[in-house]
Amino acid sequence: MDRSQSDNLYHFRYRILVSLTIAGLGLLNACAMNFEFSGTDLSSLTPTANVPTSSFTPSDPAETQVSLNLSTLTPTIEQEISSTPEPIPSTPDFSDPPDPQKSFTAWRPPVYPVPWIPSPQDHFYFNNPIAAFDIESAFSTYGYGDVFFEDVVHTGIDIPGDIGTPILAAGDGKIIYAGLGIYRGGDDVHDDPYGKAVVIEHSFGYKGEPLFTLYAHMDEILVEEGQVVIAGYQIGSMGKTGKTTGPHLHFEVRVGKNEYFSSRNPDLWISPPQGWGILVGQILTYGGRLLEQQPVYLYRMGETDPQDESSDQLWIGKSYQNQAINRDPYYLENLSIANIPAGTYMVSIPVTYIGYSYQDVIEIRPGQVTFIKFNLWRGFTGKAPPTPEVFFSPSP
């Protein structure tokens, strides 16, 4: 480690101690917070194409976009589905903000076009359900595998915003549920923790199994069961119905079955913003068992732009609580931190009950997954499975 990295490490450890006393482990408990993020009324920007009226039939996705950028690797999705209607992007490319006088601190770049597959192990099949001007810039405030209320495991991600923020279909498919009661398994169950919710069965699958996305806590539902929608179509608006204390979208990806126990981490299924990447890790005990609810801190290193709000930001993740959680079959992860601008970062894992903090320097690459493996007492013990050696800057 050179002198500049050593200086960064010294200052970083100092910042971590301060951050721990202020934030603690409660920073991720966003479902119990009142979110006050500013949003933009995108009602005039919501895609207005007519909804297809044809019957719902599984179909093939378009050829993966990443194959156009690589000469040595051209991964493809298995032939499970046939071509779908031309999708409307859920994150339109706005050259100028609608209101130049309004600050858009929550803006993020549009996502890479789906399906986005930078390696054969990846499956970024979905657009983000919230448009670029309406999403928190760094990460969802409450991640997959966390615990809330009466020790209920979180099987999705929470994206905060204002009541009325448009919620968009993450992919083409058919509405199979729209209303109250999806968690309880009934209709018009007014105490259902998901509140007003929509489920889409998508017109494409993964390894022969169907895919579903769930959108919960809505203020208003704008679709009906049996309706066919395309990516980017507005299906409702953000709210705080159900068991929550602040407005946000609870978003789930389900594989195989439309049920609570079939969820997967949406961070590994939503296409990342252009120029940004994802950290995925295995956080383990000395003997290789999953270490639950361990905080992980990520701090950007090197020269920073004072105008770039993300350059001086601390990203925080937490390893899964294992009950009701399904790990990715390749990464076998129990940690993810999504939507990280590409660059060099210091990752720190402070294990408070042994009084020691572990650090490593990592590189977040644009449009890709960066993988880490950590064992208690051993520290960062290797990169298995390996991060695919694909060095490129994906183009939209």
mmCIF file of C-alpha atoms in Angstrom:
data_model
loop_
_atom_site.group_PDB
_atom_site.id
_atom_site.type_symbol
_atom_site.label_atom_id
_atom_site.label_comp_id
_atom_site.label_asym_id
_atom_site.label_seq_id
_atom_site.Cartn_x
_atom_site.Cartn_y
_atom_site.Cartn_z
ATOM 1 C CA MET A 1 0.000 0.000 0.000
ATOM 2 C CA ASP A 2 1.566 3.376 -1.067
ATOM 3 C CA ARG A 3 1.757 6.458 1.124
ATOM 4 C CA SER A 4 -1.426 8.066 -0.235
ATOM 5 C CA GLN A 5 -3.435 4.917 0.470
ATOM 6 C CA SER A 6 -1.881 4.730 3.954
ATOM 7 C CA ASP A 7 -2.951 8.312 4.666
ATOM 8 C CA ASN A 8 -6.434 7.546 3.358
ATOM 9 C CA LEU A 9 -6.611 4.485 5.587
ATOM 10 C CA TYR A 10 -5.637 6.528 8.684
ATOM 11 C CA HIS A 11 -8.277 9.156 8.030
ATOM 12 C CA PHE A 12 -10.770 6.494 7.080
ATOM 13 C CA ARG A 13 -10.405 4.635 10.365
ATOM 14 C CA TYR A 14 -10.972 7.897 12.222
ATOM 15 C CA ARG A 15 -14.125 8.601 10.166
ATOM 16 C CA ILE A 16 -15.418 5.058 10.804
ATOM 17 C CA LEU A 17 -15.175 5.530 14.593
ATOM 18 C CA VAL A 18 -17.128 8.770 14.327
ATOM 19 C CA SER A 19 -19.661 7.229 11.940
ATOM 20 C CA LEU A 20 -20.244 4.262 14.240
ATOM 21 C CA THR A 21 -21.124 6.462 17.198
ATOM 22 C CA ILE A 22 -23.546 8.533 15.124
ATOM 23 C CA ALA A 23 -25.096 5.951 12.885
ATOM 24 C CA GLY A 24 -24.766 2.613 14.671
ATOM 25 C CA LEU A 25 -26.576 -0.224 13.176
ATOM 26 C CA GLY A 26 -29.799 1.747 12.835
ATOM 27 C CA LEU A 27 -28.957 3.439 9.529
ATOM 28 C CA LEU A 28 -30.411 0.571 7.572
ATOM 29 C CA ASN A 29 -33.659 0.470 9.502
ATOM 30 C CA ALA A 30 -35.389 2.765 7.021
ATOM 31 C CA CYS A 31 -38.754 1.072 7.226
ATOM 32 C CA ALA A 32 -39.112 2.604 10.694
ATOM 33 C CA MET A 33 -38.169 6.094 9.480
ATOM 34 C CA ASN A 34 -40.137 8.929 7.963
ATOM 35 C CA PHE A 35 -38.539 9.453 4.562
ATOM 36 C CA GLU A 36 -38.341 13.058 3.391
ATOM 37 C CA PHE A 37 -36.651 12.783 -0.005
ATOM 38 C CA SER A 38 -37.656 15.332 -2.599
ATOM 39 C CA GLY A 39 -39.324 13.909 -5.694
ATOM 40 C CA THR A 40 -40.286 15.178 -9.082
ATOM 41 C CA ASP A 41 -43.726 14.937 -10.569
ATOM 42 C CA LEU A 42 -43.145 12.726 -13.582
ATOM 43 C CA SER A 43 -46.792 12.414 -14.526
ATOM 44 C CA SER A 44 -46.052 14.278 -17.727
ATOM 45 C CA LEU A 45 -43.000 12.106 -18.375
ATOM 46 C CA THR A 46 -44.579 8.703 -17.761
ATOM 47 C CA PRO A 47 -44.599 6.533 -20.918
ATOM 48 C CA THR A 48 -47.931 6.929 -22.634
ATOM 49 C CA ALA A 49 -47.832 4.085 -25.117
ATOM 50 C CA ASN A 50 -50.981 1.975 -25.282
ATOM 51 C CA VAL A 51 -50.908 -1.238 -23.301
ATOM 52 C CA PRO A 52 -50.804 -4.305 -25.572
ATOM 53 C CA THR A 53 -54.138 -6.112 -25.682
ATOM 54 C CA SER A 54 -52.770 -9.393 -26.946
ATOM 55 C CA SER A 55 -52.944 -12.471 -24.751
ATOM 56 C CA PHE A 56 -50.048 -13.228 -22.425
ATOM 57 C CA THR A 57 -47.513 -15.655 -23.916
ATOM 58 C CA PRO A 58 -43.955 -16.372 -22.716
ATOM 59 C CA SER A 59 -41.363 -15.076 -25.152
ATOM 60 C CA ASP A 60 -37.599 -14.694 -25.778
ATOM 61 C CA PRO A 61 -35.731 -11.567 -24.662
ATOM 62 C CA ALA A 62 -33.771 -9.520 -27.122
ATOM 63 C CA GLU A 63 -30.122 -10.436 -27.616
ATOM 64 C CA THR A 64 -28.061 -9.342 -24.642
ATOM 65 C CA GLN A 65 -26.709 -5.810 -25.053
ATOM 66 C CA VAL A 66 -23.325 -6.593 -23.599
ATOM 67 C CA SER A 67 -22.456 -8.922 -26.492
ATOM 68 C CA LEU A 68 -22.226 -5.835 -28.691
ATOM 69 C CA ASN A 69 -19.376 -4.503 -26.546
ATOM 70 C CA LEU A 70 -17.180 -7.563 -26.106
ATOM 71 C CA SER A 71 -15.005 -9.432 -28.574
ATOM 72 C CA THR A 72 -14.084 -12.309 -26.267
ATOM 73 C CA LEU A 73 -17.312 -12.902 -24.391
ATOM 74 C CA THR A 74 -20.810 -13.037 -25.843
ATOM 75 C CA PRO A 75 -23.083 -14.536 -23.174
ATOM 76 C CA THR A 76 -26.681 -15.263 -24.095
ATOM 77 C CA ILE A 77 -29.844 -16.005 -22.153
ATOM 78 C CA GLU A 78 -31.204 -19.511 -22.448
ATOM 79 C CA GLN A 79 -33.884 -19.894 -25.082
ATOM 80 C CA GLU A 80 -36.933 -19.877 -22.848
ATOM 81 C CA ILE A 81 -39.064 -17.073 -24.200
ATOM 82 C CA SER A 82 -39.776 -15.354 -27.501
ATOM 83 C CA SER A 83 -39.529 -11.724 -28.532
ATOM 84 C CA THR A 84 -41.544 -9.135 -26.628
ATOM 85 C CA PRO A 85 -42.961 -5.722 -27.620
ATOM 86 C CA GLU A 86 -40.348 -2.976 -27.902
ATOM 87 C CA PRO A 87 -39.951 -1.786 -24.274
ATOM 88 C CA ILE A 88 -40.373 1.791 -23.172
ATOM 89 C CA PRO A 89 -37.384 2.720 -20.933
ATOM 90 C CA SER A 90 -38.305 3.142 -17.305
ATOM 91 C CA THR A 91 -35.537 5.740 -17.012
ATOM 92 C CA PRO A 92 -35.942 8.179 -19.933
ATOM 93 C CA ASP A 93 -32.864 10.126 -21.002
ATOM 94 C CA PHE A 94 -33.609 13.691 -19.931
ATOM 95 C CA SER A 95 -31.038 16.108 -21.345
ATOM 96 C CA ASP A 96 -32.306 18.897 -19.064
ATOM 97 C CA PRO A 97 -34.258 18.795 -15.792
ATOM 98 C CA PRO A 98 -37.908 19.769 -16.271
ATOM 99 C CA ASP A 99 -37.512 22.618 -13.782
ATOM 100 C CA PRO A 100 -34.020 24.245 -13.842
ATOM 101 C CA GLN A 101 -34.790 26.024 -10.555
ATOM 102 C CA LYS A 102 -35.338 22.769 -8.682
ATOM 103 C CA SER A 103 -32.507 20.769 -7.155
ATOM 104 C CA PHE A 104 -32.343 17.108 -8.170
ATOM 105 C CA THR A 105 -30.050 15.750 -5.481
ATOM 106 C CA ALA A 106 -31.685 12.328 -5.764
ATOM 107 C CA TRP A 107 -30.931 11.940 -9.474
ATOM 108 C CA ARG A 108 -29.008 8.916 -10.751
ATOM 109 C CA PRO A 109 -27.987 7.971 -14.306
ATOM 110 C CA PRO A 110 -30.378 5.888 -16.424
ATOM 111 C CA VAL A 111 -29.766 2.152 -16.156
ATOM 112 C CA TYR A 112 -27.997 0.026 -18.767
ATOM 113 C CA PRO A 113 -30.429 -1.413 -21.334
ATOM 114 C CA VAL A 114 -31.823 -4.788 -20.321
ATOM 115 C CA PRO A 115 -31.078 -7.626 -20.415
ATOM 116 C CA TRP A 116 -27.664 -6.520 -19.135
ATOM 117 C CA ILE A 117 -25.247 -9.456 -18.720
ATOM 118 C CA PRO A 118 -21.602 -8.470 -18.149
ATOM 119 C CA SER A 119 -20.708 -12.106 -17.356
ATOM 120 C CA PRO A 120 -22.406 -15.486 -17.887
ATOM 121 C CA GLN A 121 -23.247 -15.581 -14.160
ATOM 122 C CA ASP A 122 -25.181 -12.294 -14.125
ATOM 123 C CA HIS A 123 -28.886 -11.698 -14.792
ATOM 124 C CA PHE A 124 -29.744 -8.001 -14.751
ATOM 125 C CA TYR A 125 -33.090 -8.495 -16.495
ATOM 126 C CA PHE A 126 -35.119 -5.639 -14.980
ATOM 127 C CA ASN A 127 -35.301 -1.869 -15.271
ATOM 128 C CA ASN A 128 -35.517 0.130 -12.066
ATOM 129 C CA PRO A 129 -39.171 0.605 -11.021
ATOM 130 C CA ILE A 130 -38.494 4.262 -10.127
ATOM 131 C CA ALA A 131 -37.337 6.787 -12.765
ATOM 132 C CA ALA A 132 -33.906 8.413 -12.615
ATOM 133 C CA PHE A 133 -35.022 11.729 -11.099
ATOM 134 C CA ASP A 134 -36.957 10.018 -8.298
ATOM 135 C CA ILE A 135 -34.499 7.548 -6.725
ATOM 136 C CA GLU A 136 -32.081 7.936 -3.829
ATOM 137 C CA SER A 137 -28.660 8.392 -5.371
ATOM 138 C CA ALA A 138 -26.497 5.988 -3.386
ATOM 139 C CA PHE A 139 -28.435 2.899 -2.308
ATOM 140 C CA SER A 140 -31.810 1.650 -1.191
ATOM 141 C CA THR A 141 -32.235 2.644 2.445
ATOM 142 C CA TYR A 142 -33.302 -0.785 3.621
ATOM 143 C CA GLY A 143 -31.803 -3.824 1.982
ATOM 144 C CA TYR A 144 -32.530 -7.458 1.293
ATOM 145 C CA GLY A 145 -32.059 -9.782 4.263
ATOM 146 C CA ASP A 146 -32.403 -7.171 7.009
ATOM 147 C CA VAL A 147 -34.841 -7.548 9.929
ATOM 148 C CA PHE A 148 -37.682 -5.229 10.892
ATOM 149 C CA PHE A 149 -40.646 -4.971 13.261
ATOM 150 C CA GLU A 150 -41.281 -8.352 14.978
ATOM 151 C CA ASP A 151 -38.137 -10.060 13.619
ATOM 152 C CA VAL A 152 -39.607 -10.268 10.102
ATOM 153 C CA VAL A 153 -36.929 -10.803 7.469
ATOM 154 C CA HIS A 154 -36.906 -8.286 4.639
ATOM 155 C CA THR A 155 -37.291 -10.109 1.308
ATOM 156 C CA GLY A 156 -36.953 -7.066 -0.948
ATOM 157 C CA ILE A 157 -35.407 -3.614 -1.137
ATOM 158 C CA ASP A 158 -36.973 -0.311 -0.068
ATOM 159 C CA ILE A 159 -36.691 2.753 -2.312
ATOM 160 C CA PRO A 160 -37.774 5.961 -0.531
ATOM 161 C CA GLY A 161 -39.587 8.863 -2.151
ATOM 162 C CA ASP A 162 -42.612 11.111 -1.999
ATOM 163 C CA ILE A 163 -46.221 9.931 -1.959
ATOM 164 C CA GLY A 164 -47.419 9.917 -5.542
ATOM 165 C CA THR A 165 -44.034 9.142 -7.134
ATOM 166 C CA PRO A 166 -44.755 7.052 -10.276
ATOM 167 C CA ILE A 167 -44.033 3.313 -9.980
ATOM 168 C CA LEU A 168 -43.132 1.666 -13.282
ATOM 169 C CA ALA A 169 -43.243 -1.942 -14.459
ATOM 170 C CA ALA A 170 -39.697 -3.347 -14.255
ATOM 171 C CA GLY A 171 -40.295 -5.590 -17.277
ATOM 172 C CA ASP A 172 -42.886 -6.870 -19.728
ATOM 173 C CA GLY A 173 -45.546 -9.213 -18.385
ATOM 174 C CA LYS A 174 -49.057 -9.701 -17.045
ATOM 175 C CA ILE A 175 -50.605 -8.369 -13.839
ATOM 176 C CA ILE A 176 -51.511 -11.395 -11.714
ATOM 177 C CA TYR A 177 -52.340 -9.512 -8.503
ATOM 178 C CA ALA A 178 -53.531 -5.973 -7.779
ATOM 179 C CA GLY A 179 -55.019 -5.023 -4.433
ATOM 180 C CA LEU A 180 -54.810 -5.636 -0.672
ATOM 181 C CA GLY A 181 -53.888 -8.969 0.924
ATOM 182 C CA ILE A 182 -50.974 -10.421 -1.060
ATOM 183 C CA TYR A 183 -49.050 -11.412 2.088
ATOM 184 C CA ARG A 184 -52.070 -12.856 3.914
ATOM 185 C CA GLY A 185 -53.184 -14.719 0.803
ATOM 186 C CA GLY A 186 -56.585 -13.101 0.453
ATOM 187 C CA ASP A 187 -58.474 -10.218 -1.122
ATOM 188 C CA ASP A 188 -59.165 -6.883 0.621
ATOM 189 C CA VAL A 189 -57.196 -7.819 3.736
ATOM 190 C CA HIS A 190 -56.835 -4.326 5.161
ATOM 191 C CA ASP A 191 -54.232 -5.212 7.805
ATOM 192 C CA ASP A 192 -51.918 -6.854 5.254
ATOM 193 C CA PRO A 193 -48.322 -5.640 5.886
ATOM 194 C CA TYR A 194 -47.693 -5.132 2.150
ATOM 195 C CA GLY A 195 -50.633 -2.736 1.854
ATOM 196 C CA LYS A 196 -51.754 -2.023 -1.699
ATOM 197 C CA ALA A 197 -49.592 -4.220 -3.923
ATOM 198 C CA VAL A 198 -49.122 -5.355 -7.519
ATOM 199 C CA VAL A 199 -47.457 -8.534 -8.799
ATOM 200 C CA ILE A 200 -46.290 -9.005 -12.401
ATOM 201 C CA GLU A 201 -45.564 -12.403 -13.922
ATOM 202 C CA HIS A 202 -43.012 -11.610 -16.597
ATOM 203 C CA SER A 203 -42.974 -12.774 -20.195
ATOM 204 C CA PHE A 204 -39.440 -14.119 -19.732
ATOM 205 C CA GLY A 205 -37.924 -16.581 -17.276
ATOM 206 C CA TYR A 206 -34.624 -17.728 -15.810
ATOM 207 C CA LYS A 207 -33.244 -21.254 -16.288
ATOM 208 C CA GLY A 208 -36.702 -22.566 -17.121
ATOM 209 C CA GLU A 209 -38.445 -20.941 -14.148
ATOM 210 C CA PRO A 210 -40.911 -18.022 -14.220
ATOM 211 C CA LEU A 211 -40.009 -14.608 -12.825
ATOM 212 C CA PHE A 212 -42.243 -12.330 -10.755
ATOM 213 C CA THR A 213 -41.814 -8.801 -9.411
ATOM 214 C CA LEU A 214 -43.806 -7.383 -6.492
ATOM 215 C CA TYR A 215 -44.485 -3.692 -5.778
ATOM 216 C CA ALA A 216 -45.868 -2.879 -2.312
ATOM 217 C CA HIS A 217 -47.060 -0.018 -0.050
ATOM 218 C CA MET A 218 -48.670 1.770 -3.000
ATOM 219 C CA ASP A 219 -50.860 4.832 -2.580
ATOM 220 C CA GLU A 220 -52.791 4.132 -5.784
ATOM 221 C CA ILE A 221 -52.979 1.117 -8.116
ATOM 222 C CA LEU A 222 -53.475 1.954 -11.804
ATOM 223 C CA VAL A 223 -53.696 -1.569 -13.290
ATOM 224 C CA GLU A 224 -56.015 -4.581 -13.058
ATOM 225 C CA GLU A 225 -55.457 -8.325 -12.812
ATOM 226 C CA GLY A 226 -55.047 -9.879 -16.241
ATOM 227 C CA GLN A 227 -53.768 -6.656 -17.830
ATOM 228 C CA VAL A 228 -50.665 -6.934 -20.030
ATOM 229 C CA VAL A 229 -48.008 -4.256 -19.475
ATOM 230 C CA ILE A 230 -44.628 -3.400 -20.938
ATOM 231 C CA ALA A 231 -41.465 -2.169 -19.214
ATOM 232 C CA GLY A 232 -41.818 1.438 -18.111
ATOM 233 C CA TYR A 233 -45.619 1.467 -17.976
ATOM 234 C CA GLN A 234 -46.906 3.210 -14.835
ATOM 235 C CA ILE A 235 -48.664 0.647 -12.647
ATOM 236 C CA GLY A 236 -49.266 2.840 -9.612
ATOM 237 C CA SER A 237 -47.885 5.506 -7.298
ATOM 238 C CA MET A 238 -45.728 5.410 -4.186
ATOM 239 C CA GLY A 239 -47.434 5.430 -0.807
ATOM 240 C CA LYS A 240 -47.227 4.143 2.756
ATOM 241 C CA THR A 241 -50.104 1.656 2.966
ATOM 242 C CA GLY A 242 -49.545 -1.478 4.997
ATOM 243 C CA LYS A 243 -47.049 -1.854 7.813
ATOM 244 C CA THR A 244 -44.685 1.069 7.335
ATOM 245 C CA THR A 245 -44.105 4.469 8.913
ATOM 246 C CA GLY A 246 -42.889 6.333 5.830
ATOM 247 C CA PRO A 247 -43.569 6.450 2.082
ATOM 248 C CA HIS A 248 -41.438 4.117 -0.045
ATOM 249 C CA LEU A 249 -41.629 1.321 -2.581
ATOM 250 C CA HIS A 250 -40.978 -2.211 -1.362
ATOM 251 C CA PHE A 251 -39.743 -4.125 -4.433
ATOM 252 C CA GLU A 252 -39.220 -7.895 -4.690
ATOM 253 C CA VAL A 253 -37.961 -10.337 -7.314
ATOM 254 C CA ARG A 254 -39.363 -13.864 -7.010
ATOM 255 C CA VAL A 255 -38.058 -16.890 -8.932
ATOM 256 C CA GLY A 256 -40.086 -20.034 -9.635
ATOM 257 C CA LYS A 257 -43.152 -19.216 -7.509
ATOM 258 C CA ASN A 258 -45.056 -16.117 -6.512
ATOM 259 C CA GLU A 259 -44.499 -16.498 -2.790
ATOM 260 C CA TYR A 260 -42.612 -14.916 0.095
ATOM 261 C CA PHE A 261 -40.077 -17.758 0.325
ATOM 262 C CA SER A 262 -39.095 -17.544 -3.380
ATOM 263 C CA SER A 263 -37.523 -14.102 -3.242
ATOM 264 C CA ARG A 264 -34.046 -13.186 -4.532
ATOM 265 C CA ASN A 265 -31.970 -10.075 -3.900
ATOM 266 C CA PRO A 266 -33.224 -7.410 -6.367
ATOM 267 C CA ASP A 267 -29.758 -5.806 -6.362
ATOM 268 C CA LEU A 268 -28.614 -8.712 -8.557
ATOM 269 C CA TRP A 269 -31.580 -8.409 -10.951
ATOM 270 C CA ILE A 270 -32.016 -4.650 -11.539
ATOM 271 C CA SER A 271 -29.739 -3.239 -14.240
ATOM 272 C CA PRO A 272 -27.241 -0.841 -12.603
ATOM 273 C CA PRO A 273 -27.111 2.870 -13.436
ATOM 274 C CA GLN A 274 -24.710 3.692 -16.258
ATOM 275 C CA GLY A 275 -21.161 4.080 -14.933
ATOM 276 C CA TRP A 276 -22.003 2.530 -11.564
ATOM 277 C CA GLY A 277 -21.394 -0.954 -10.159
ATOM 278 C CA ILE A 278 -22.357 -3.364 -7.366
ATOM 279 C CA LEU A 279 -20.478 -4.862 -4.421
ATOM 280 C CA VAL A 280 -21.389 -8.474 -3.610
ATOM 281 C CA GLY A 281 -19.795 -10.507 -0.849
ATOM 282 C CA GLN A 282 -19.636 -13.542 1.374
ATOM 283 C CA ILE A 283 -19.286 -12.493 5.025
ATOM 284 C CA LEU A 284 -18.386 -15.637 6.967
ATOM 285 C CA THR A 285 -17.271 -16.894 10.367
ATOM 286 C CA TYR A 286 -13.820 -18.420 10.833
ATOM 287 C CA GLY A 287 -15.256 -21.854 10.038
ATOM 288 C CA GLY A 288 -17.033 -20.680 6.892
ATOM 289 C CA ARG A 289 -20.592 -20.305 8.223
ATOM 290 C CA LEU A 290 -22.668 -17.278 7.265
ATOM 291 C CA LEU A 291 -22.061 -14.346 9.614
ATOM 292 C CA GLU A 292 -25.419 -12.631 10.130
ATOM 293 C CA GLN A 293 -26.191 -8.900 10.386
ATOM 294 C CA GLN A 294 -22.562 -7.788 10.136
ATOM 295 C CA PRO A 295 -22.178 -4.120 9.062
ATOM 296 C CA VAL A 296 -19.876 -3.388 6.117
ATOM 297 C CA TYR A 297 -18.649 0.142 5.334
ATOM 298 C CA LEU A 298 -17.470 1.425 1.967
ATOM 299 C CA TYR A 299 -15.575 4.698 1.554
ATOM 300 C CA ARG A 300 -14.416 6.269 -1.711
ATOM 301 C CA MET A 301 -10.645 6.855 -1.989
ATOM 302 C CA GLY A 302 -8.344 9.024 -4.089
ATOM 303 C CA GLU A 303 -8.948 12.424 -5.609
ATOM 304 C CA THR A 304 -12.561 13.547 -5.322
ATOM 305 C CA ASP A 305 -14.628 16.194 -7.019
ATOM 306 C CA PRO A 306 -16.078 18.620 -4.416
ATOM 307 C CA GLN A 307 -19.112 19.077 -6.687
ATOM 308 C CA ASP A 308 -19.756 15.316 -6.711
ATOM 309 C CA GLU A 309 -21.934 14.455 -3.695
ATOM 310 C CA SER A 310 -21.080 10.754 -4.022
ATOM 311 C CA SER A 311 -17.315 11.401 -3.693
ATOM 312 C CA ASP A 312 -17.450 11.998 0.058
ATOM 313 C CA GLN A 313 -20.107 9.509 1.005
ATOM 314 C CA LEU A 314 -20.007 6.482 3.231
ATOM 315 C CA TRP A 315 -21.934 3.488 1.879
ATOM 316 C CA ILE A 316 -23.187 1.028 4.492
ATOM 317 C CA GLY A 317 -24.436 -2.516 4.038
ATOM 318 C CA LYS A 318 -25.291 -5.375 6.345
ATOM 319 C CA SER A 319 -25.043 -9.140 5.840
ATOM 320 C CA TYR A 320 -28.281 -11.094 5.577
ATOM 321 C CA GLN A 321 -30.276 -12.540 8.396
ATOM 322 C CA ASN A 322 -30.497 -16.015 6.923
ATOM 323 C CA GLN A 323 -34.099 -17.041 7.556
ATOM 324 C CA ALA A 324 -36.318 -16.953 4.417
ATOM 325 C CA ILE A 325 -33.403 -15.697 2.305
ATOM 326 C CA ASN A 326 -32.263 -17.246 -0.981
ATOM 327 C CA ARG A 327 -28.708 -16.647 -2.131
ATOM 328 C CA ASP A 328 -27.634 -16.429 -5.751
ATOM 329 C CA PRO A 329 -26.534 -19.895 -6.981
ATOM 330 C CA TYR A 330 -23.221 -18.524 -8.332
ATOM 331 C CA TYR A 331 -22.153 -15.790 -5.905
ATOM 332 C CA LEU A 332 -23.632 -17.496 -2.801
ATOM 333 C CA GLU A 333 -23.694 -14.001 -1.360
ATOM 334 C CA ASN A 334 -24.990 -12.730 1.944
ATOM 335 C CA LEU A 335 -24.153 -9.070 1.288
ATOM 336 C CA SER A 336 -24.820 -6.560 -1.462
ATOM 337 C CA ILE A 337 -24.402 -2.805 -1.833
ATOM 338 C CA ALA A 338 -25.786 -1.485 -5.121
ATOM 339 C CA ASN A 339 -25.583 1.757 -7.111
ATOM 340 C CA ILE A 340 -21.936 2.659 -6.397
ATOM 341 C CA PRO A 341 -20.149 5.068 -8.781
ATOM 342 C CA ALA A 342 -17.138 3.345 -10.377
ATOM 343 C CA GLY A 343 -13.825 3.987 -8.647
ATOM 344 C CA THR A 344 -11.443 2.884 -5.886
ATOM 345 C CA TYR A 345 -12.886 2.250 -2.440
ATOM 346 C CA MET A 346 -11.817 1.201 1.025
ATOM 347 C CA VAL A 347 -14.055 -1.537 2.426
ATOM 348 C CA SER A 348 -14.102 -1.881 6.222
ATOM 349 C CA ILE A 349 -15.700 -4.585 8.382
ATOM 350 C CA PRO A 350 -15.707 -3.549 12.062
ATOM 351 C CA VAL A 351 -16.392 -6.576 14.263
ATOM 352 C CA THR A 352 -17.340 -4.850 17.490
ATOM 353 C CA TYR A 353 -17.496 -7.885 19.756
ATOM 354 C CA ILE A 354 -13.834 -8.723 19.106
ATOM 355 C CA GLY A 355 -12.784 -5.072 18.973
ATOM 356 C CA TYR A 356 -11.139 -5.210 15.569
ATOM 357 C CA SER A 357 -11.805 -3.717 12.129
ATOM 358 C CA TYR A 358 -10.645 -5.267 8.841
ATOM 359 C CA GLN A 359 -9.889 -3.203 5.716
ATOM 360 C CA ASP A 360 -9.198 -3.851 2.057
ATOM 361 C CA VAL A 361 -8.952 -1.729 -1.093
ATOM 362 C CA ILE A 362 -11.275 -2.690 -3.944
ATOM 363 C CA GLU A 363 -12.177 -1.408 -7.400
ATOM 364 C CA ILE A 364 -15.798 -0.901 -8.416
ATOM 365 C CA ARG A 365 -16.087 -1.271 -12.194
ATOM 366 C CA PRO A 366 -18.893 0.286 -14.252
ATOM 367 C CA GLY A 367 -21.843 -1.979 -14.948
ATOM 368 C CA GLN A 368 -20.276 -4.954 -13.164
ATOM 369 C CA VAL A 369 -20.221 -6.932 -9.931
ATOM 370 C CA THR A 370 -17.217 -6.650 -7.619
ATOM 371 C CA PHE A 371 -16.976 -9.712 -5.366
ATOM 372 C CA ILE A 372 -15.334 -9.977 -1.923
ATOM 373 C CA LYS A 373 -14.952 -12.832 0.547
ATOM 374 C CA PHE A 374 -14.339 -12.291 4.264
ATOM 375 C CA ASN A 375 -13.736 -14.731 7.121
ATOM 376 C CA LEU A 376 -13.748 -13.677 10.756
ATOM 377 C CA TRP A 377 -10.170 -13.580 12.191
ATOM 378 C CA ARG A 378 -8.718 -14.468 8.784
ATOM 379 C CA GLY A 379 -9.820 -11.232 7.141
ATOM 380 C CA PHE A 380 -10.214 -10.975 3.377
ATOM 381 C CA THR A 381 -9.299 -14.489 2.338
ATOM 382 C CA GLY A 382 -9.671 -14.585 -1.432
ATOM 383 C CA LYS A 383 -11.836 -13.851 -4.391
ATOM 384 C CA ALA A 384 -13.849 -17.014 -4.944
ATOM 385 C CA PRO A 385 -15.902 -17.170 -7.025
ATOM 386 C CA PRO A 386 -13.683 -14.883 -9.107
ATOM 387 C CA THR A 387 -14.942 -11.588 -10.448
ATOM 388 C CA PRO A 388 -15.168 -12.125 -14.238
ATOM 389 C CA GLU A 389 -12.061 -10.715 -15.899
ATOM 390 C CA VAL A 390 -13.961 -8.455 -18.272
ATOM 391 C CA PHE A 391 -12.347 -5.022 -18.467
ATOM 392 C CA PHE A 392 -14.553 -2.668 -20.415
ATOM 393 C CA SER A 393 -16.764 0.348 -20.015
ATOM 394 C CA PRO A 394 -20.246 -0.758 -21.125
ATOM 395 C CA SER A 395 -21.982 1.623 -23.485
ATOM 396 C CA PRO A 396 -25.743 2.264 -23.391
#
